mmCIF file of C-alpha atoms in Angstrom:
data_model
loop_
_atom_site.group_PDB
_atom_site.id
_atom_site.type_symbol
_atom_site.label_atom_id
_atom_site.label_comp_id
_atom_site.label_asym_id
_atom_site.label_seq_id
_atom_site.Cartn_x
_atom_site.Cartn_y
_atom_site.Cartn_z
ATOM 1 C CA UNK A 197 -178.647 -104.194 31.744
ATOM 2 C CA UNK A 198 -178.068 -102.283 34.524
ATOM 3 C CA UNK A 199 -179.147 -103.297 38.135
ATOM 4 C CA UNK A 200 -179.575 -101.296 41.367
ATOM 5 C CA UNK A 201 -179.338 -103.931 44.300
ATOM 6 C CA UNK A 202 -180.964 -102.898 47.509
ATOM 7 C CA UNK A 203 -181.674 -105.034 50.857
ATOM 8 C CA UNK A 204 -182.955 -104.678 54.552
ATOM 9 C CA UNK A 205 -184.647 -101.438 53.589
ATOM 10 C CA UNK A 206 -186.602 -102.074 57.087
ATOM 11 C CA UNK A 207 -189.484 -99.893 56.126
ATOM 12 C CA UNK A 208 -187.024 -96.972 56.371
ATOM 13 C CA UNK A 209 -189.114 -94.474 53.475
ATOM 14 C CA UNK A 210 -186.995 -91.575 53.469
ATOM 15 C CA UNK A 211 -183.664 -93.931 53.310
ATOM 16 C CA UNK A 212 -185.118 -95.582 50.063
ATOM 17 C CA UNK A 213 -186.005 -92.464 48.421
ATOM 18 C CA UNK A 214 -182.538 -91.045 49.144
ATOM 19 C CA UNK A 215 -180.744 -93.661 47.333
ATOM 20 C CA UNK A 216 -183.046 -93.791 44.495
ATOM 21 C CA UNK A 217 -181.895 -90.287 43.795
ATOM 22 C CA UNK A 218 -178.350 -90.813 44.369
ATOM 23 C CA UNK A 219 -178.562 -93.699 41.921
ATOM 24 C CA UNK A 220 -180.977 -92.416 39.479
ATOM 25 C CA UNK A 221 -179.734 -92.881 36.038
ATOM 26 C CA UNK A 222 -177.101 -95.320 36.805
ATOM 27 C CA UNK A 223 -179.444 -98.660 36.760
ATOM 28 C CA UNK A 224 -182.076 -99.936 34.872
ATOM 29 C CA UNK A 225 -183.870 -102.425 37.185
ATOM 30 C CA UNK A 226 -183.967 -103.116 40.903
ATOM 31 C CA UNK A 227 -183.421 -106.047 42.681
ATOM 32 C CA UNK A 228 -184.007 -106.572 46.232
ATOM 33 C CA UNK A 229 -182.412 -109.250 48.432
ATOM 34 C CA UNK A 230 -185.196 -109.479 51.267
ATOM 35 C CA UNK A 231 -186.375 -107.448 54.784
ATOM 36 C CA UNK A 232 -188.712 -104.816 53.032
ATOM 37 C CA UNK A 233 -190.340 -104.194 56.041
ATOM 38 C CA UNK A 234 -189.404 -104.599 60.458
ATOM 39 C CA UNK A 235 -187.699 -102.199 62.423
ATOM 40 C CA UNK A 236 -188.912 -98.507 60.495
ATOM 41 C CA UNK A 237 -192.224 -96.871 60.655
ATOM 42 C CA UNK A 238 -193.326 -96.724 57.234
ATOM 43 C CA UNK A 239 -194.412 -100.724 55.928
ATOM 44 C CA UNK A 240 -196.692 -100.260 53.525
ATOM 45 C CA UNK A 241 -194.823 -97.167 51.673
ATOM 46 C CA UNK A 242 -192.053 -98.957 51.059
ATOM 47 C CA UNK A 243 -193.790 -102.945 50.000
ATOM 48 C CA UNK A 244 -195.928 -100.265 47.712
ATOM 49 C CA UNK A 245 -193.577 -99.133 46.010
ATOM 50 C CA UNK A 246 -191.645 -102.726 45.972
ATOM 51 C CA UNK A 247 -194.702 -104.174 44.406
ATOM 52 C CA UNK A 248 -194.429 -101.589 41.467
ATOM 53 C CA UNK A 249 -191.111 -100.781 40.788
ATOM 54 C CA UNK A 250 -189.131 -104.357 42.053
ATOM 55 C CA UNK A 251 -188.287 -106.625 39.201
ATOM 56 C CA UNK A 252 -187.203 -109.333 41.552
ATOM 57 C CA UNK A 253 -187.237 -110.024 44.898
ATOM 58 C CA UNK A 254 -186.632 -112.439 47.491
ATOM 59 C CA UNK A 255 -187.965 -112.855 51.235
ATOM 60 C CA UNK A 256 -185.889 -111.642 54.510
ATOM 61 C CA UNK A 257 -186.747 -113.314 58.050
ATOM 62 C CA UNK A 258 -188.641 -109.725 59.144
ATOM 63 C CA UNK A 259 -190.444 -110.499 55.817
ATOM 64 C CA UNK A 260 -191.613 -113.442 57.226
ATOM 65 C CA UNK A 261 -192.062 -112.419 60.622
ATOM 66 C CA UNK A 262 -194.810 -109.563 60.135
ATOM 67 C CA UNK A 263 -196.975 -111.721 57.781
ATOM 68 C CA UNK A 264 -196.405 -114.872 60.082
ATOM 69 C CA UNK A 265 -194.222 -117.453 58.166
ATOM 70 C CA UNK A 266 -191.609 -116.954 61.103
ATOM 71 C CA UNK A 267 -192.007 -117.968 64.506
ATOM 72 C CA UNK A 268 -191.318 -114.594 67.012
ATOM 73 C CA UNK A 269 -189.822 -116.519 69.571
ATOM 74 C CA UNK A 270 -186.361 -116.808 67.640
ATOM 75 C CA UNK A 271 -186.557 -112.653 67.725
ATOM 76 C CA UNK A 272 -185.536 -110.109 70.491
ATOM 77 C CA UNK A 273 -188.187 -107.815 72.166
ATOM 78 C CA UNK A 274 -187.042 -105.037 70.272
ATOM 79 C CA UNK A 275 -187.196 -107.078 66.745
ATOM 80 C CA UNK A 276 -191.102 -108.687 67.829
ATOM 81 C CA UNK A 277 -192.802 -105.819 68.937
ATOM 82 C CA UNK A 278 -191.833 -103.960 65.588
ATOM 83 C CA UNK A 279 -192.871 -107.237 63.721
ATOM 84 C CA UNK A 280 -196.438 -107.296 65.686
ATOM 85 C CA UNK A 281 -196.946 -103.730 65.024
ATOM 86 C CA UNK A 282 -195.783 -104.003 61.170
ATOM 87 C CA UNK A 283 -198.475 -106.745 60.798
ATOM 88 C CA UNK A 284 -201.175 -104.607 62.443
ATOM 89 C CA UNK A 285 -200.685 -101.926 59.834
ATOM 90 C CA UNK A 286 -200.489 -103.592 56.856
ATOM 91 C CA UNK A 287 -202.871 -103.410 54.390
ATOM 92 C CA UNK A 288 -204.190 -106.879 53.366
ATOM 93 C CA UNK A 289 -202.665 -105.962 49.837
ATOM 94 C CA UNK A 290 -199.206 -105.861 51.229
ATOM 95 C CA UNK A 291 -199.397 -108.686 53.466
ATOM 96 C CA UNK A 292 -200.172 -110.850 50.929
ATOM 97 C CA UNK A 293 -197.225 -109.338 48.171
ATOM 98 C CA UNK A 294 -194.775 -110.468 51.407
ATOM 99 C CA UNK A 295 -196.755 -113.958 52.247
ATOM 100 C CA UNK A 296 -195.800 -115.223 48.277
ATOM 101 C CA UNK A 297 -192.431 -113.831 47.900
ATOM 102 C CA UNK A 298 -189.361 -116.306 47.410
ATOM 103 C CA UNK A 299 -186.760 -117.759 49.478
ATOM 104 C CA UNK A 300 -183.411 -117.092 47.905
ATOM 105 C CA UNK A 301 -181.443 -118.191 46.288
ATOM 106 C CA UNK A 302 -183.200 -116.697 42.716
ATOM 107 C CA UNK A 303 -181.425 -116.608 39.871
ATOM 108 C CA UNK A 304 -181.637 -113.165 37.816
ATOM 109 C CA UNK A 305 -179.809 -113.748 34.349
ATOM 110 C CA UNK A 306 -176.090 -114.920 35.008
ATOM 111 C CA UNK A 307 -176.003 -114.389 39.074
ATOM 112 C CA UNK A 308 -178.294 -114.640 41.807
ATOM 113 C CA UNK A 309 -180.087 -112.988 44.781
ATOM 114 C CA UNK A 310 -180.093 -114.579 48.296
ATOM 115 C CA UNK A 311 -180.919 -112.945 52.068
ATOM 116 C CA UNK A 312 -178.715 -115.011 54.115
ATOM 117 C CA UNK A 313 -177.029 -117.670 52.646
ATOM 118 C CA UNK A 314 -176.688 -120.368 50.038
ATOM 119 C CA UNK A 315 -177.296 -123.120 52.574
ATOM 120 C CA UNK A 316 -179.610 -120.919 54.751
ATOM 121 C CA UNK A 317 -182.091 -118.030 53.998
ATOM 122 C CA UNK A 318 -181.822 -117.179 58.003
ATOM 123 C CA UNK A 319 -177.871 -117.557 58.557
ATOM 124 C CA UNK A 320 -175.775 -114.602 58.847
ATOM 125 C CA UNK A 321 -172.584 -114.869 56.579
ATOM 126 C CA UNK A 322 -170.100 -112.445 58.693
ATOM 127 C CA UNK A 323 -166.495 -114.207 58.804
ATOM 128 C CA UNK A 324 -164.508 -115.458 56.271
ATOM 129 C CA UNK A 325 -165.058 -119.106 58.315
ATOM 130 C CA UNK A 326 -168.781 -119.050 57.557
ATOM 131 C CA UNK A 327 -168.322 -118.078 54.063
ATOM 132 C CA UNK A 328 -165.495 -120.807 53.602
ATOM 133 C CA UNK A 329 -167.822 -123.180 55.177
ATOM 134 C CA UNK A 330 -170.611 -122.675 52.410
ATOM 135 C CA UNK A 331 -168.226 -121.472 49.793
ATOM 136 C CA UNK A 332 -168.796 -124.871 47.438
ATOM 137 C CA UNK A 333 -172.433 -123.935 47.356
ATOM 138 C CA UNK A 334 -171.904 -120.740 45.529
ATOM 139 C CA UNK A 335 -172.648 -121.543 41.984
ATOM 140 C CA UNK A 336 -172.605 -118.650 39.915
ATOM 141 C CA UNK A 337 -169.435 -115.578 39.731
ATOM 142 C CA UNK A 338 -171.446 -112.507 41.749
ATOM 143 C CA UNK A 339 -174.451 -113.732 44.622
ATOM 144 C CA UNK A 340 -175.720 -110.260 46.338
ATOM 145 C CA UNK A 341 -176.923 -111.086 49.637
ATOM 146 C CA UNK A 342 -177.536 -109.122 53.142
ATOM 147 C CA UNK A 343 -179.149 -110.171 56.185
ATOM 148 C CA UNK A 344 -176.056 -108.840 57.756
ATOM 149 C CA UNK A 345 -176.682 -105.061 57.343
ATOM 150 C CA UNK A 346 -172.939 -104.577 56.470
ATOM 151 C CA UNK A 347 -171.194 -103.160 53.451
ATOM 152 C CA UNK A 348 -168.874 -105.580 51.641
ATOM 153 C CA UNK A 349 -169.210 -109.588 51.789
ATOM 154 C CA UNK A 350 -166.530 -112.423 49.997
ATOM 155 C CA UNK A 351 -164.385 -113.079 47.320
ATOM 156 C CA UNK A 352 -163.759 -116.842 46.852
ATOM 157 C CA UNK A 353 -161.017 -117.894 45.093
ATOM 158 C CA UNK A 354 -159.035 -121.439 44.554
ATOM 159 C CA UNK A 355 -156.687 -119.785 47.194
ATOM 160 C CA UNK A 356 -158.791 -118.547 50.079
ATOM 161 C CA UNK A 357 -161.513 -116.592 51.321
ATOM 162 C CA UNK A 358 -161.095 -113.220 51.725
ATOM 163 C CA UNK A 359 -163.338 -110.254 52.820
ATOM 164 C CA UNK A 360 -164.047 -107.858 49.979
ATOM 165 C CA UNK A 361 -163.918 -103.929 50.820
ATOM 166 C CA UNK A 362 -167.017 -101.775 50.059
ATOM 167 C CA UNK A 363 -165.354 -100.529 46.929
ATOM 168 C CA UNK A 364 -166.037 -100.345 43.120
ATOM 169 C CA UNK A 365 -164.270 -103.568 41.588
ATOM 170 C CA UNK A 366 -163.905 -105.831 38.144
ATOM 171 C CA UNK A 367 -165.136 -109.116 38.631
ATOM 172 C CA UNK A 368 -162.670 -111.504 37.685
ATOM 173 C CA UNK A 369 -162.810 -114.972 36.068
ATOM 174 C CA UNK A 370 -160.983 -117.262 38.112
ATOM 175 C CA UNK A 371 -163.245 -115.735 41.201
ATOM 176 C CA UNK A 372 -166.475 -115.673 43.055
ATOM 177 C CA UNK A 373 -168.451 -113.059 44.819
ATOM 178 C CA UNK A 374 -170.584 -113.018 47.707
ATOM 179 C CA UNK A 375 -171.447 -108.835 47.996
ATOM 180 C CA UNK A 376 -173.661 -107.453 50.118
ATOM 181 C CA UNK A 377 -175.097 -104.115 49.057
ATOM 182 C CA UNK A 378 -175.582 -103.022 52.772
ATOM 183 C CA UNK A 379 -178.405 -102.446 54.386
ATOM 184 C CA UNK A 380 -180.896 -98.936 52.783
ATOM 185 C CA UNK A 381 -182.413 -98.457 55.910
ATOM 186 C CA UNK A 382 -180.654 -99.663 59.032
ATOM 187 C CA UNK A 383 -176.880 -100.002 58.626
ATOM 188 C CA UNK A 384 -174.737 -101.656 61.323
ATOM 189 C CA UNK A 385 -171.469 -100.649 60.284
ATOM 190 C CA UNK A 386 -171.027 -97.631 62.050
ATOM 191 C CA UNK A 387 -171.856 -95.722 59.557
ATOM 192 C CA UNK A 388 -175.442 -94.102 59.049
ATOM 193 C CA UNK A 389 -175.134 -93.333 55.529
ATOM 194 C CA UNK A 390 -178.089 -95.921 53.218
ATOM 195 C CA UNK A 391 -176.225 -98.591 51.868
ATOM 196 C CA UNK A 392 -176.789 -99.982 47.931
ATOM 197 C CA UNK A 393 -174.389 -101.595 45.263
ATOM 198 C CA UNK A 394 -174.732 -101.289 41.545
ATOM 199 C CA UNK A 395 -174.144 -104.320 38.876
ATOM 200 C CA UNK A 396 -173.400 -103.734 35.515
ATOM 201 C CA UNK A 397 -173.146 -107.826 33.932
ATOM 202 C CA UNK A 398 -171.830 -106.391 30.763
ATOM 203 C CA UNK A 399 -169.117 -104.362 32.330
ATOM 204 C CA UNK A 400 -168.340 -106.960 34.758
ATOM 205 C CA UNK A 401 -168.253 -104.000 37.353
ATOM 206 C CA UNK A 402 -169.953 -104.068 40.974
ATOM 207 C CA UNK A 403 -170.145 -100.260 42.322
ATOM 208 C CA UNK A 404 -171.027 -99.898 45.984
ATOM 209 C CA UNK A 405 -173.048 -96.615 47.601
ATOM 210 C CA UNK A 406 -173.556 -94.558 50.120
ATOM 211 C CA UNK A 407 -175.704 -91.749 51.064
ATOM 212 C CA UNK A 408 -177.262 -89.245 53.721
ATOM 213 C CA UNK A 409 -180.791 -89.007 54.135
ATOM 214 C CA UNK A 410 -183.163 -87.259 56.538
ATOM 215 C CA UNK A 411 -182.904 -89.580 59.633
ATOM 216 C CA UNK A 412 -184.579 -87.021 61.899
ATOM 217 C CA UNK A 413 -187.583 -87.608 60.220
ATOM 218 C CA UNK A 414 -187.534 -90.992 60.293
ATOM 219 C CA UNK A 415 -186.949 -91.074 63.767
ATOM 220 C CA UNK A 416 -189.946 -88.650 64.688
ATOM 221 C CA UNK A 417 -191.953 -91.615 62.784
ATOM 222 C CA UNK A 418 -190.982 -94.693 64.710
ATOM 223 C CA UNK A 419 -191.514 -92.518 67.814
ATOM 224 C CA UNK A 420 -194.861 -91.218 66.970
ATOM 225 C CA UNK A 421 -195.678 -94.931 66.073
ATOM 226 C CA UNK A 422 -194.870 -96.288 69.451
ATOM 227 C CA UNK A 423 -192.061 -98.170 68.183
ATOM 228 C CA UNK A 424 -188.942 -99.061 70.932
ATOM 229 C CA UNK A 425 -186.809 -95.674 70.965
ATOM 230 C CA UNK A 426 -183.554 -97.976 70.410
ATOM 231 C CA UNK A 427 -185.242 -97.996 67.042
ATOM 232 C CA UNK A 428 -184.665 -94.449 66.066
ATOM 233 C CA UNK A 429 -181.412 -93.953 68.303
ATOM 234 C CA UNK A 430 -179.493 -97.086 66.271
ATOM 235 C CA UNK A 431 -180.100 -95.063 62.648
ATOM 236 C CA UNK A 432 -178.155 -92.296 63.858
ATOM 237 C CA UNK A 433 -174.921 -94.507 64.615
ATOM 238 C CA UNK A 434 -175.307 -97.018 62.201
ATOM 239 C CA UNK A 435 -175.114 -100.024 64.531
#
């Protein structure tokens, strides 16, 4: 089995369908590690398509936020007006697919999906000191995670922590993995490109991705929408 591992797709439609065609015929189920929807201007696209085409998925704190699980005050004006306007358009269908999804962590055969952390669905895992600190809760070889929006994540071995580089690698006995796939549709690593990884269980091989889509449009559609311009300006510099 084959999986495709997206996250934070943010309601970003023409960032999903880009990396479904860049890694079409290279998985054969999809995974999600939570924020469907915040932030982009198409919501109920993208939780449509989750609802028929995810075969697992966790929630994300914008998840939350838009269907009112999470209190707004923790978010910044930018982050609660697109979470007020995401609940106004969604359709009672949607809502309710967000409302019932899981916290993480979820365990999907061998490994597991979580948003933010082991400890934490809502903590950010950026240094190697926060992933040393809940290193001895990671119980299984490869956790994808995100929250974050960046590329890469942990390796945690008997010797350290270090930071793992967005790059195709063997998983290793002796080792454990935190990766995050990056974020499909609002990366903050300076680079605009989608983010996804690949995870093939059988061939113990993680594969990370990248690719261009049509930001343009998307920006003409959080515009349109009334949605804070920082919103489309951020996609173009990936921060």
């Amino acid at each position: 089995m084959r999986y495709l591992i997206l996250s934070d797709i943010h309601s970003n439609w023409e960032a999903l369908t880009a990396v479904l065609a860049d890694a079409e015929g290279n998985y054969d189920q999809i995974l999600s590690c939570g924020d469907l929807v915040g932030y982009g201007p198409d919501p109920n696209a993208v939780v449509d398509w989750a609802r028929q085409n995810l075969k697992a998925s966790i929630r994300g704190n914008h998840d939350k936020a838009c269907v009112g699980l999470e209190d707004l005050e923790w978010f910044n004006p930018v982050a609660r007006t697109s979470a007020v306007w995401t609940s106004q358009v969604l359709t009672d269908e949607n809502r309710e697919y967000l409302r019932h999804l899981p916290s993480g962590p979820l365990a999907v055969d061998d490994f597991q999906i979580l948003h933010g952390s082991p400890a934490d669905e809502d903590e950010y895992l950026v240094t190697e000191e926060e992933a040393r600190y809940i290193s001895t809760l990671v119980t299984t070889s490869v956790s994808f995670f995100g929250h974050t929006h960046l590329q890469g994540g942990f390796m945690l071995h008997r010797n350290g922590v270090r930071l793992l580089a967005p790059y195709t690698f063997q998983v290793e006995n002796d080792t454990r993995y935190l990766v995050n796939s990056g974020s499909v549709g609002q990366p903050r690593d300076h680079d605009p490109h989608a983010g996804y990884a690949i995870y093939k269980p059988e061939d113990r091989l993680v594969e990370f991705g990248r690719v261009a889509y049509d930001i343009e449009q998307t920006q003409r559609k959080i515009i349109e929408a009334g949605l804070p311009d920082l919103l489309a300006y951020r996609l173009s510099v990936g921060k």
